[in-house]
mmCIF file of N, CA, C and O in Angstrom:
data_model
loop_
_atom_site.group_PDB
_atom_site.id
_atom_site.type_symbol
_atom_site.label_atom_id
_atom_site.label_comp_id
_atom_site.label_asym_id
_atom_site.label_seq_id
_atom_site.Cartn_x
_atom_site.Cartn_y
_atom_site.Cartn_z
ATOM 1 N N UNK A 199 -2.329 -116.797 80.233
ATOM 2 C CA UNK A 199 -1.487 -115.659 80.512
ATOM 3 C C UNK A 199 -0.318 -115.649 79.524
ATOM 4 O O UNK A 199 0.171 -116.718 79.159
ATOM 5 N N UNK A 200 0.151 -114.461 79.074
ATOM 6 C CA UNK A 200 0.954 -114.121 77.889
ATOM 7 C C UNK A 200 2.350 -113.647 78.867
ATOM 8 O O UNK A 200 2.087 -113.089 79.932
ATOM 9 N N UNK A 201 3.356 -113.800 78.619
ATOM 10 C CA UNK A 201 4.717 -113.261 78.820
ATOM 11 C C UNK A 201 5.499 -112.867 77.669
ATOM 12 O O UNK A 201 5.597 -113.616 76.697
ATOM 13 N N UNK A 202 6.044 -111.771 77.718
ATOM 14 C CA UNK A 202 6.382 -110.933 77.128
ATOM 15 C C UNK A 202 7.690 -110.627 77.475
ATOM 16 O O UNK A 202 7.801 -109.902 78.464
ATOM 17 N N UNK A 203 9.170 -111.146 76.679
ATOM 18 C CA UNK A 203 10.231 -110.853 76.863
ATOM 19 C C UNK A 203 10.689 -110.142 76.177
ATOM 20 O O UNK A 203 10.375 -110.080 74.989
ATOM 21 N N UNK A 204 11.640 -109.337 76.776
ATOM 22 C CA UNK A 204 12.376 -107.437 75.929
ATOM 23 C C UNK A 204 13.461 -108.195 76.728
ATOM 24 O O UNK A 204 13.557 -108.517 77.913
ATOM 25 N N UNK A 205 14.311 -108.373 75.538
ATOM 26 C CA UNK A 205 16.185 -109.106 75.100
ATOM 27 C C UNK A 205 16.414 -107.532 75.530
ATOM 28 O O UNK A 205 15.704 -106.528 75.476
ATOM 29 N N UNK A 206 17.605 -107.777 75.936
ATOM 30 C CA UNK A 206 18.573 -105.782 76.416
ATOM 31 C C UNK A 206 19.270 -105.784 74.957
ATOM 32 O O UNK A 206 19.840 -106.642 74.282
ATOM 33 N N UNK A 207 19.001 -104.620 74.816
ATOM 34 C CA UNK A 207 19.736 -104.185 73.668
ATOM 35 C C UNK A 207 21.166 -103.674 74.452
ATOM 36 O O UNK A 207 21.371 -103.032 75.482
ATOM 37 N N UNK A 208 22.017 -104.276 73.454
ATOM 38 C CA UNK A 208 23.251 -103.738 73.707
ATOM 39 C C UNK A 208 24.191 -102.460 73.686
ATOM 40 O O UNK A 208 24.702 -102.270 72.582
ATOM 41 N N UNK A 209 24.497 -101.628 74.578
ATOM 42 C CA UNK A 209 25.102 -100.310 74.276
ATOM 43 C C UNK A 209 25.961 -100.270 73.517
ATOM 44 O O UNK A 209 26.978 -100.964 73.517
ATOM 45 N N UNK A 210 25.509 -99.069 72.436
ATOM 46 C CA UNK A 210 26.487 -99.030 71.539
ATOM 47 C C UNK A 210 26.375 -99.893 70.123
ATOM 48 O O UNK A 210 27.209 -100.094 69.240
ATOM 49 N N UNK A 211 24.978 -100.325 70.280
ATOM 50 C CA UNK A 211 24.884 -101.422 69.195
ATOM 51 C C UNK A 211 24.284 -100.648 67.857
ATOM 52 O O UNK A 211 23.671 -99.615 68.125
ATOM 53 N N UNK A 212 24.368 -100.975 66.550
ATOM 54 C CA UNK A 212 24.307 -100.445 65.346
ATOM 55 C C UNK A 212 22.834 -101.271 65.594
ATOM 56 O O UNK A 212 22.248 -100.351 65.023
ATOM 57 N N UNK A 213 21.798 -102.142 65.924
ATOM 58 C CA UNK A 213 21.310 -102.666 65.222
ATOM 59 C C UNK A 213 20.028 -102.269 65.941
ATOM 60 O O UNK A 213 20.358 -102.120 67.117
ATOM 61 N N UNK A 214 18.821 -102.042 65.819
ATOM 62 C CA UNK A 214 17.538 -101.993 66.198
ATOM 63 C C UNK A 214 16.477 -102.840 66.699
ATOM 64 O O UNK A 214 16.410 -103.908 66.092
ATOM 65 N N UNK A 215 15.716 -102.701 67.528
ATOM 66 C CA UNK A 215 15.961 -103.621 68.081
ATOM 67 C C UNK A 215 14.646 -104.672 67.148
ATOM 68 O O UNK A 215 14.192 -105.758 67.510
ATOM 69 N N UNK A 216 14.292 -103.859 65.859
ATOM 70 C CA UNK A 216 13.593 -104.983 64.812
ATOM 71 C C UNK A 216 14.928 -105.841 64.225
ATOM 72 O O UNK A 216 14.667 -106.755 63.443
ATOM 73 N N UNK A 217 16.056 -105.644 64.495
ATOM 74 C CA UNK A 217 16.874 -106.569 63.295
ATOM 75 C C UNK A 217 17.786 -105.836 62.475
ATOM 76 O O UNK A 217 18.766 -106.414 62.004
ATOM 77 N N UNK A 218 17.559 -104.566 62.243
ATOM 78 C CA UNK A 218 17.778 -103.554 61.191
ATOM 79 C C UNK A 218 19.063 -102.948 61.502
ATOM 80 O O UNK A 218 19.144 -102.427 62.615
ATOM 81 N N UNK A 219 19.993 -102.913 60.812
ATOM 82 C CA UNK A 219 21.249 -102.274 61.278
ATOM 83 C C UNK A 219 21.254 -100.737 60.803
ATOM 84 O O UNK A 219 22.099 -99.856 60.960
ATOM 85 N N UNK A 220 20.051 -100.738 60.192
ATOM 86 C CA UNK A 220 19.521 -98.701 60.215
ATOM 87 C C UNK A 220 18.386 -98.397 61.088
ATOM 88 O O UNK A 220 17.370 -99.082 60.970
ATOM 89 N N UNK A 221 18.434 -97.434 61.969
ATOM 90 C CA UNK A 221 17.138 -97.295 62.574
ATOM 91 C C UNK A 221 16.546 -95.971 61.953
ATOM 92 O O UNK A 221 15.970 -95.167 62.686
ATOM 93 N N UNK A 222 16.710 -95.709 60.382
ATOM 94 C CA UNK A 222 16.021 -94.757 59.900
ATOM 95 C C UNK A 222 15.909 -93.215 60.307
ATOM 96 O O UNK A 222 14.900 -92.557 60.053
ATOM 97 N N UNK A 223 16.682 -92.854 60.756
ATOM 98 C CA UNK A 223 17.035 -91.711 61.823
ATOM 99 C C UNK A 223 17.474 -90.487 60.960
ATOM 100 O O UNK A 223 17.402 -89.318 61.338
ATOM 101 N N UNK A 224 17.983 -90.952 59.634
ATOM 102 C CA UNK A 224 18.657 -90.313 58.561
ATOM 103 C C UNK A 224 20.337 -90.832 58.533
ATOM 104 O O UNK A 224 20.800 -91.780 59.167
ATOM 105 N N UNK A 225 20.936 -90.081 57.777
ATOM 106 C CA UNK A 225 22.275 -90.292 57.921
ATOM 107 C C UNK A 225 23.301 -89.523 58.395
ATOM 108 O O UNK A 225 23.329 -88.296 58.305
ATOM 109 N N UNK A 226 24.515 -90.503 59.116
ATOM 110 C CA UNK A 226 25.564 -89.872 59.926
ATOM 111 C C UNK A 226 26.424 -89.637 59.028
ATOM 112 O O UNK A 226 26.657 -90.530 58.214
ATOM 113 N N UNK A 227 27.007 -88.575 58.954
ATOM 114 C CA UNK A 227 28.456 -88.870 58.256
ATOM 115 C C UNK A 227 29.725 -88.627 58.678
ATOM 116 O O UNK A 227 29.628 -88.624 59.906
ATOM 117 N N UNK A 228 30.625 -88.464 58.445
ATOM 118 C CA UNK A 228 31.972 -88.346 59.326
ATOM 119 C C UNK A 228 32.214 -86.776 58.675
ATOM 120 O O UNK A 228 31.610 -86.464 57.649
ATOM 121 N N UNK A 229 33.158 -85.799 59.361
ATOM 122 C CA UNK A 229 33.272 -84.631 59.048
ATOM 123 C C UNK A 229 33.885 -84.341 57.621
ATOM 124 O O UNK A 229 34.416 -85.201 56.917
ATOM 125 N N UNK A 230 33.794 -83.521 57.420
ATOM 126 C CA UNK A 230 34.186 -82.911 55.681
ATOM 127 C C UNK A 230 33.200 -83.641 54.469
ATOM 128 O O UNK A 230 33.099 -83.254 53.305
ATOM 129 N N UNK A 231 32.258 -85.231 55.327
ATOM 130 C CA UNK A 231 31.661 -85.301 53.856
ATOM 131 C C UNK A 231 30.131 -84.512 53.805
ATOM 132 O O UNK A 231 29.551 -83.800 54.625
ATOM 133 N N UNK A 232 29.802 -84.958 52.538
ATOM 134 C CA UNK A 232 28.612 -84.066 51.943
ATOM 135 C C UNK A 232 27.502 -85.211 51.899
ATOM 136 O O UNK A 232 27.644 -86.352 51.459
ATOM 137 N N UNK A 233 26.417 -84.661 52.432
ATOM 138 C CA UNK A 233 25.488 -85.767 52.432
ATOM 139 C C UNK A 233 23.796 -84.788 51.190
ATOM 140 O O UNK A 233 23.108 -83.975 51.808
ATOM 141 N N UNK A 234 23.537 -84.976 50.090
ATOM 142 C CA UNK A 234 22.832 -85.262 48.729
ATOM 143 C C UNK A 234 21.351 -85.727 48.811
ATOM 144 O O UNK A 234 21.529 -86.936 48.662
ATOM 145 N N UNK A 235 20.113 -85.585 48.939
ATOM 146 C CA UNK A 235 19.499 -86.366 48.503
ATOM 147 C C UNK A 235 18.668 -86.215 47.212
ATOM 148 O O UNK A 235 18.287 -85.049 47.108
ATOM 149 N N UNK A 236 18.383 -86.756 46.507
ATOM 150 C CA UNK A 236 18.467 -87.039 45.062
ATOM 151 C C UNK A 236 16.493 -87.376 45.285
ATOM 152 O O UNK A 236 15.910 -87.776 46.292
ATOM 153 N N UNK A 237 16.036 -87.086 44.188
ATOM 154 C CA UNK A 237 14.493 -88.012 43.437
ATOM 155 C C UNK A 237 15.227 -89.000 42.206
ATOM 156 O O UNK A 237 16.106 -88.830 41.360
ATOM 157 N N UNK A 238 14.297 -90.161 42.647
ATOM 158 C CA UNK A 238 14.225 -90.979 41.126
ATOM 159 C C UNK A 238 12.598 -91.313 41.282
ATOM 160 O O UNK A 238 11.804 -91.293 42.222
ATOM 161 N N UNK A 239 12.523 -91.642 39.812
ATOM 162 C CA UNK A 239 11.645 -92.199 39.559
ATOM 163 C C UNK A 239 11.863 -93.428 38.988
ATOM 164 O O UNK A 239 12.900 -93.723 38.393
ATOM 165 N N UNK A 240 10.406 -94.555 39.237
ATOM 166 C CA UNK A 240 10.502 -95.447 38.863
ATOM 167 C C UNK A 240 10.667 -96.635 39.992
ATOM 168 O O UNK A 240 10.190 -97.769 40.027
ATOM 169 N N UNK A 241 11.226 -96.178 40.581
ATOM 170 C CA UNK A 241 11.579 -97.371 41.499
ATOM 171 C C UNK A 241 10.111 -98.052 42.740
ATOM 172 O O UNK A 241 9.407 -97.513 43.594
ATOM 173 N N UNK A 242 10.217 -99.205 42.292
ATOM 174 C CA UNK A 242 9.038 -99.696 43.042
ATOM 175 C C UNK A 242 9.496 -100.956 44.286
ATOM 176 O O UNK A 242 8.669 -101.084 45.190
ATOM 177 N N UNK A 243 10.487 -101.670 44.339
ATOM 178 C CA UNK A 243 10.975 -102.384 45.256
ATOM 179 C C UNK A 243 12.656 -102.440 45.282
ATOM 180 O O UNK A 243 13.503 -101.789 44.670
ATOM 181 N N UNK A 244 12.750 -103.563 46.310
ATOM 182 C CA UNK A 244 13.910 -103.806 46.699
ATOM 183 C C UNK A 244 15.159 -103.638 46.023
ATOM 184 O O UNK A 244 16.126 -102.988 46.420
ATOM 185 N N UNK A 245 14.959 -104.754 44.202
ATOM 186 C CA UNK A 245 15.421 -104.946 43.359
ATOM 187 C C UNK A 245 16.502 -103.309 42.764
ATOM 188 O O UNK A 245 17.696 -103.034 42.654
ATOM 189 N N UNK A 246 15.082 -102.567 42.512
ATOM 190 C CA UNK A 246 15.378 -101.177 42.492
ATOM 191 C C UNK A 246 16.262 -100.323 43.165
ATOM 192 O O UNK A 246 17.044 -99.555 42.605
ATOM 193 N N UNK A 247 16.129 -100.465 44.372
ATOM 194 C CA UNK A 247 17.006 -99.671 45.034
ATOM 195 C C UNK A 247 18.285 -99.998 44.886
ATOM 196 O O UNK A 247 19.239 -99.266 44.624
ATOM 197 N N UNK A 248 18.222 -101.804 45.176
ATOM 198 C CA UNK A 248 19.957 -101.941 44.888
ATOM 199 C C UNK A 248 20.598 -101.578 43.119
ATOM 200 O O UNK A 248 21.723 -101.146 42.870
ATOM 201 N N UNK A 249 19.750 -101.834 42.319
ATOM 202 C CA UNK A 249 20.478 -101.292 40.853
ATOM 203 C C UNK A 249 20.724 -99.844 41.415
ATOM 204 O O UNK A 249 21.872 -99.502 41.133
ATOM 205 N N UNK A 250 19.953 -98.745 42.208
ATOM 206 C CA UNK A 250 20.313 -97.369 41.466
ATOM 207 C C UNK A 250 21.466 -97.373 42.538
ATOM 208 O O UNK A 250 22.508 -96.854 42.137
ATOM 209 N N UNK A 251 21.477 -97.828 43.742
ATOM 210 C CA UNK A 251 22.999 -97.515 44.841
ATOM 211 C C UNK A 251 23.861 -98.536 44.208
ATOM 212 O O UNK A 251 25.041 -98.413 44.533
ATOM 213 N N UNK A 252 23.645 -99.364 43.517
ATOM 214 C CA UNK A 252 25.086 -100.090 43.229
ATOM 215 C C UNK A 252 25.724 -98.726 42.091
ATOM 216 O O UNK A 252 26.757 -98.078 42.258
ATOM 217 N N UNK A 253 24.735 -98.598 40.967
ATOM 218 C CA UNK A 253 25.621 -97.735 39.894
ATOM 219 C C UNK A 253 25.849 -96.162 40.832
ATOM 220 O O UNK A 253 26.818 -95.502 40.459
ATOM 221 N N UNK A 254 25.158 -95.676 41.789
ATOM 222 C CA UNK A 254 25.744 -95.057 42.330
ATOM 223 C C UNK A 254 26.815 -94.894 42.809
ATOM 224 O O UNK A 254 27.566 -93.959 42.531
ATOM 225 N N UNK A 255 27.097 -96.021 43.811
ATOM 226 C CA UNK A 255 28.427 -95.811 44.384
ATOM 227 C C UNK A 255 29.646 -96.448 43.668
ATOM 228 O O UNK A 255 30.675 -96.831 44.225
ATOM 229 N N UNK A 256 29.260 -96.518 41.854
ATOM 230 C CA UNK A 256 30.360 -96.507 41.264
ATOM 231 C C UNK A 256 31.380 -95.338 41.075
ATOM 232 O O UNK A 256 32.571 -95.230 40.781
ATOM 233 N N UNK A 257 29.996 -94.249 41.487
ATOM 234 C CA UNK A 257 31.120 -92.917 41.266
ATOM 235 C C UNK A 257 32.168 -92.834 42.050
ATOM 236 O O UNK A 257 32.176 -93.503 43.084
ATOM 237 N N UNK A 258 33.194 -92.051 41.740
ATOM 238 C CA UNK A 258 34.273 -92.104 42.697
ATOM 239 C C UNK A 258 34.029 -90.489 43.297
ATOM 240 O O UNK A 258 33.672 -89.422 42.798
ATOM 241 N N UNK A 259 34.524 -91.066 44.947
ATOM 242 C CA UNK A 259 34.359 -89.962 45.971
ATOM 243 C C UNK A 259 33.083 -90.493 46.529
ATOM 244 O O UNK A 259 33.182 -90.511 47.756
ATOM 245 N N UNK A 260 31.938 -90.928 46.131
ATOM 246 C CA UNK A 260 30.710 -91.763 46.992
ATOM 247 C C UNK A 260 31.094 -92.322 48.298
ATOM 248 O O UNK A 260 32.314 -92.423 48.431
ATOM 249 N N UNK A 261 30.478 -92.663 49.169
ATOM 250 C CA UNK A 261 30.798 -93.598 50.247
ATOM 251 C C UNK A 261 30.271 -94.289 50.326
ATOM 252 O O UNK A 261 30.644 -95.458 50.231
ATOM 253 N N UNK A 262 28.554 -93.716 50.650
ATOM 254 C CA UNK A 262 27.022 -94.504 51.021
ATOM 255 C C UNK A 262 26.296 -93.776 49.824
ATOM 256 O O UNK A 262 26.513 -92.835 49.061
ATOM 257 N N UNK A 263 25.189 -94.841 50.100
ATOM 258 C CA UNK A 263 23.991 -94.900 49.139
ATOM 259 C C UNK A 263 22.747 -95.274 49.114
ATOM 260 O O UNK A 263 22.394 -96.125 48.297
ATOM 261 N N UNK A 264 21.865 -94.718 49.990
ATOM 262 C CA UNK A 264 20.503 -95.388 50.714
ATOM 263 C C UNK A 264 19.386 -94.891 49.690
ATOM 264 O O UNK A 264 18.955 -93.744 49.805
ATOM 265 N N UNK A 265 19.050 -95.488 48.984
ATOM 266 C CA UNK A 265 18.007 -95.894 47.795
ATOM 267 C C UNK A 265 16.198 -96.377 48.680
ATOM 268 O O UNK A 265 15.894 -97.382 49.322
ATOM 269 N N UNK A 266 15.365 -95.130 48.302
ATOM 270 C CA UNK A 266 14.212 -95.959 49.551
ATOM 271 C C UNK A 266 12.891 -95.904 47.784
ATOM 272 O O UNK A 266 12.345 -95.027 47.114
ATOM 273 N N UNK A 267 12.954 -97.051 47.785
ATOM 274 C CA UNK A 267 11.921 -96.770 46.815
ATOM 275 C C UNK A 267 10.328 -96.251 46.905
ATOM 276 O O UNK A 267 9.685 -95.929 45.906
ATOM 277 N N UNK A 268 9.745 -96.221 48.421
ATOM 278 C CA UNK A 268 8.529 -95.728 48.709
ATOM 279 C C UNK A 268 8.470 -94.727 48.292
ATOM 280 O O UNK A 268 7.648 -94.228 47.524
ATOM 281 N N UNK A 269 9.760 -94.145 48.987
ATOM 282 C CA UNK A 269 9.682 -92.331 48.637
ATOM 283 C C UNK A 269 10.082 -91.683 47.417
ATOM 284 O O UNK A 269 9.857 -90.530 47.050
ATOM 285 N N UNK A 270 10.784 -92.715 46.784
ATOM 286 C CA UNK A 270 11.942 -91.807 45.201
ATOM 287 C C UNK A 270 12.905 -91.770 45.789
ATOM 288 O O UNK A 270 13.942 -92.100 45.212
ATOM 289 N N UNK A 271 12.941 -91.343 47.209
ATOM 290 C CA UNK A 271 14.111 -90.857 46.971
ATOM 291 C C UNK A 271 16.032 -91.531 47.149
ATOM 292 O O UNK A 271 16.120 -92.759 47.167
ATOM 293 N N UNK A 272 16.986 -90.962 47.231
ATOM 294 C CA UNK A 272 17.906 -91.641 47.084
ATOM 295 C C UNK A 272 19.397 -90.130 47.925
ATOM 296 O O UNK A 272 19.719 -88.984 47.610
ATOM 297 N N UNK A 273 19.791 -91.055 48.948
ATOM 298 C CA UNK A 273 20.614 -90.365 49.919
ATOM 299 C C UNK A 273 21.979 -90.673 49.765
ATOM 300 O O UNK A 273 22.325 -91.705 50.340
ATOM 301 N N UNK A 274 23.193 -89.818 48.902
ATOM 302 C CA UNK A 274 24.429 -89.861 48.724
ATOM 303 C C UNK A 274 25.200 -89.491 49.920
ATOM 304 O O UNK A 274 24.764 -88.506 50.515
ATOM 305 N N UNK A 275 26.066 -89.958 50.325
ATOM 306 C CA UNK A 275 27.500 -89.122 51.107
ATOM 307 C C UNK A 275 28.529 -89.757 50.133
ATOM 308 O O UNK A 275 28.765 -90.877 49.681
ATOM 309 N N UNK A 276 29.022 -88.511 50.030
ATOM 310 C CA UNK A 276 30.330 -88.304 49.050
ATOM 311 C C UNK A 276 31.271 -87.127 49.895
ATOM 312 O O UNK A 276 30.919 -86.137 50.536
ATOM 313 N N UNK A 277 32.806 -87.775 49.558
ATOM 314 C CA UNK A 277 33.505 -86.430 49.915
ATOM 315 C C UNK A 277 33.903 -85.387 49.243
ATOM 316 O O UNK A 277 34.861 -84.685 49.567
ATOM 317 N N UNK A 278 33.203 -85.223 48.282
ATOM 318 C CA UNK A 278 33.248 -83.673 47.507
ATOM 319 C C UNK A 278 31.484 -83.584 47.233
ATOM 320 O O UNK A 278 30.551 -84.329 47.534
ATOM 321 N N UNK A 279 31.593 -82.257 46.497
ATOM 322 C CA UNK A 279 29.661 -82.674 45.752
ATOM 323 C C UNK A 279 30.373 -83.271 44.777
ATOM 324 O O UNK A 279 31.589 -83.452 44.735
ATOM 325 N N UNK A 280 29.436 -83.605 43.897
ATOM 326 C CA UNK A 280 29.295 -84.809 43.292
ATOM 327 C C UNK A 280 28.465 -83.872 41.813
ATOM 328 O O UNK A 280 27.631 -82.979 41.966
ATOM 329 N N UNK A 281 28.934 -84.341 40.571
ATOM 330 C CA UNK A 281 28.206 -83.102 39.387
ATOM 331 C C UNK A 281 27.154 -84.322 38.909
ATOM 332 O O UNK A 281 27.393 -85.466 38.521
ATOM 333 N N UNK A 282 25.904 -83.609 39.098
ATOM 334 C CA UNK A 282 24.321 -84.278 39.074
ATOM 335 C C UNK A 282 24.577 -84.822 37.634
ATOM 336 O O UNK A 282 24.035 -85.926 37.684
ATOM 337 N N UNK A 283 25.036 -84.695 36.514
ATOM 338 C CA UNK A 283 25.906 -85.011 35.310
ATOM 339 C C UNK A 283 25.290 -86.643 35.267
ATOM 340 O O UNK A 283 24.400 -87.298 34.724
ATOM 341 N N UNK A 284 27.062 -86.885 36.780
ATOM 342 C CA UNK A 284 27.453 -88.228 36.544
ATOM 343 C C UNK A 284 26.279 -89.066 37.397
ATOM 344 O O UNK A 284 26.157 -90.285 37.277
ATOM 345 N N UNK A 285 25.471 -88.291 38.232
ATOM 346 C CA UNK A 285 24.872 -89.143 39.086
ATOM 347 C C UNK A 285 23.376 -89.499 38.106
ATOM 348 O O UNK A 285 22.565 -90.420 38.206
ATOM 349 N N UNK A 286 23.443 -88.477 37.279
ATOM 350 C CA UNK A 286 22.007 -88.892 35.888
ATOM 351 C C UNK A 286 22.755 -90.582 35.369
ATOM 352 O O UNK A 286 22.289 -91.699 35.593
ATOM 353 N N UNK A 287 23.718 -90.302 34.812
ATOM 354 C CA UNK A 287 24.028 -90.986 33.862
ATOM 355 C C UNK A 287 23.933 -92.512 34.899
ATOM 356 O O UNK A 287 23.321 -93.529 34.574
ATOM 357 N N UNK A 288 24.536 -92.356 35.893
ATOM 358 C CA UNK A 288 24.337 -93.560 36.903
ATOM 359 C C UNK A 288 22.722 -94.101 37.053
ATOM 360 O O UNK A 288 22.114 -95.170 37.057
ATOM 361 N N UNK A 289 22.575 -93.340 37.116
ATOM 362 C CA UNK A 289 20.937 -93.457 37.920
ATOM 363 C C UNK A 289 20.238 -93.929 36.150
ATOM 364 O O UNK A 289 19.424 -94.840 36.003
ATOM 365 N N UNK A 290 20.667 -93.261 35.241
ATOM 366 C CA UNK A 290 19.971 -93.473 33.446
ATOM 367 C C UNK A 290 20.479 -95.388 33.558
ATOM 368 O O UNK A 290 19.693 -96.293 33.280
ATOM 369 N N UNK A 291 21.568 -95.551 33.903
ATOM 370 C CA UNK A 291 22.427 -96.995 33.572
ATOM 371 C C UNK A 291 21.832 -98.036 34.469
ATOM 372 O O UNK A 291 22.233 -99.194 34.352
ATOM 373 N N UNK A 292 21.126 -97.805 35.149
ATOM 374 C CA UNK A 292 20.088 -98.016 36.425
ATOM 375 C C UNK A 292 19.204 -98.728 36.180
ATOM 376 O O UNK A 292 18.881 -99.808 36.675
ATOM 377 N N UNK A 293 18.438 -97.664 34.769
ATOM 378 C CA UNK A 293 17.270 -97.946 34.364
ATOM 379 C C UNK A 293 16.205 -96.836 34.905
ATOM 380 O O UNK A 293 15.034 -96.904 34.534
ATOM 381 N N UNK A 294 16.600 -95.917 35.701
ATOM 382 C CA UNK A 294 15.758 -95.014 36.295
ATOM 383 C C UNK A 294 16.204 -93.884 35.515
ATOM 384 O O UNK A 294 17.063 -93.670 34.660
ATOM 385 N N UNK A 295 14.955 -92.988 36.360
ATOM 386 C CA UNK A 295 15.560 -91.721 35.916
ATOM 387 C C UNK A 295 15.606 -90.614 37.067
ATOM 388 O O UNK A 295 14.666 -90.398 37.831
ATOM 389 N N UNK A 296 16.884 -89.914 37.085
ATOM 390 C CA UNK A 296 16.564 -88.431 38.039
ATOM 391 C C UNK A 296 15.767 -87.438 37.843
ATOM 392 O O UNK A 296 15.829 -86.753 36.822
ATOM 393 N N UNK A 297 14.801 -87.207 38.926
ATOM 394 C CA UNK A 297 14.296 -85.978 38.854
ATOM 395 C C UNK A 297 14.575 -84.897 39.478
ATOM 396 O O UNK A 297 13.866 -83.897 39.367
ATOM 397 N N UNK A 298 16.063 -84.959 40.511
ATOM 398 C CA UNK A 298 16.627 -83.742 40.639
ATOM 399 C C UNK A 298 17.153 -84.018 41.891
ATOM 400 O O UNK A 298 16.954 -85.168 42.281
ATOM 401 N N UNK A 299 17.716 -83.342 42.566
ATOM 402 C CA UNK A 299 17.302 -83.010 44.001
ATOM 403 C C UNK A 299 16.336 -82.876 44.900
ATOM 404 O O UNK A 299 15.458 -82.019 44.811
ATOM 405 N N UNK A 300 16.419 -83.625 45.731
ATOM 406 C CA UNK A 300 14.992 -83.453 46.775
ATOM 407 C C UNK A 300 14.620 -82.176 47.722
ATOM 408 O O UNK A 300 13.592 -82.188 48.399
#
């Protein structure tokens, strides 16, 4: 016979109950910001994602930066928009490249 224990998740808790302090839901943001999502190409793992959100959230006005390499794609909140310009040149310094808006 197998037993099967379910730990209580805690109210109010950020974390899922795999471990994950995102439960993939999309993103929240706080009022007035702007939430972006971007294509790259290129990106095939982990490694990837963190180069293109680190040079991302060098821009200033960025907040967050959720980089999913399955999909391409790549999810900004910033508190202004943000000119696709600087977010090429980020994403070029990367090693990737933008293919636009999603």
């Amino acid at each position: 016979m197998t037993a099967e224990t379910q730990l209580p998740q805690a109210t109010g808790s950020c974390c899922s109950p795999g471990g994950s302090c995102h439960n993939g839901a999309g993103t929240e943001a706080t009022a007035g910001a702007i939430t972006t999502v971007y294509r790259v190409t290129g990106m095939t793992c982990g490694h990837c994602e963190g180069a293109v959100s680190e040079e991302i959230s060098g821009i200033e006005g960025v907040t967050s930066v959720k980089a999913v390499a399955s999909t391409g794609e790549v999810t900004v909140v910033s508190e202004a928009p943000l000119s696709e310009d600087a977010v090429r040149a980020a994403v070029d310094e990367a090693g990737y490249e933008l293919a636009g808006q999603a």
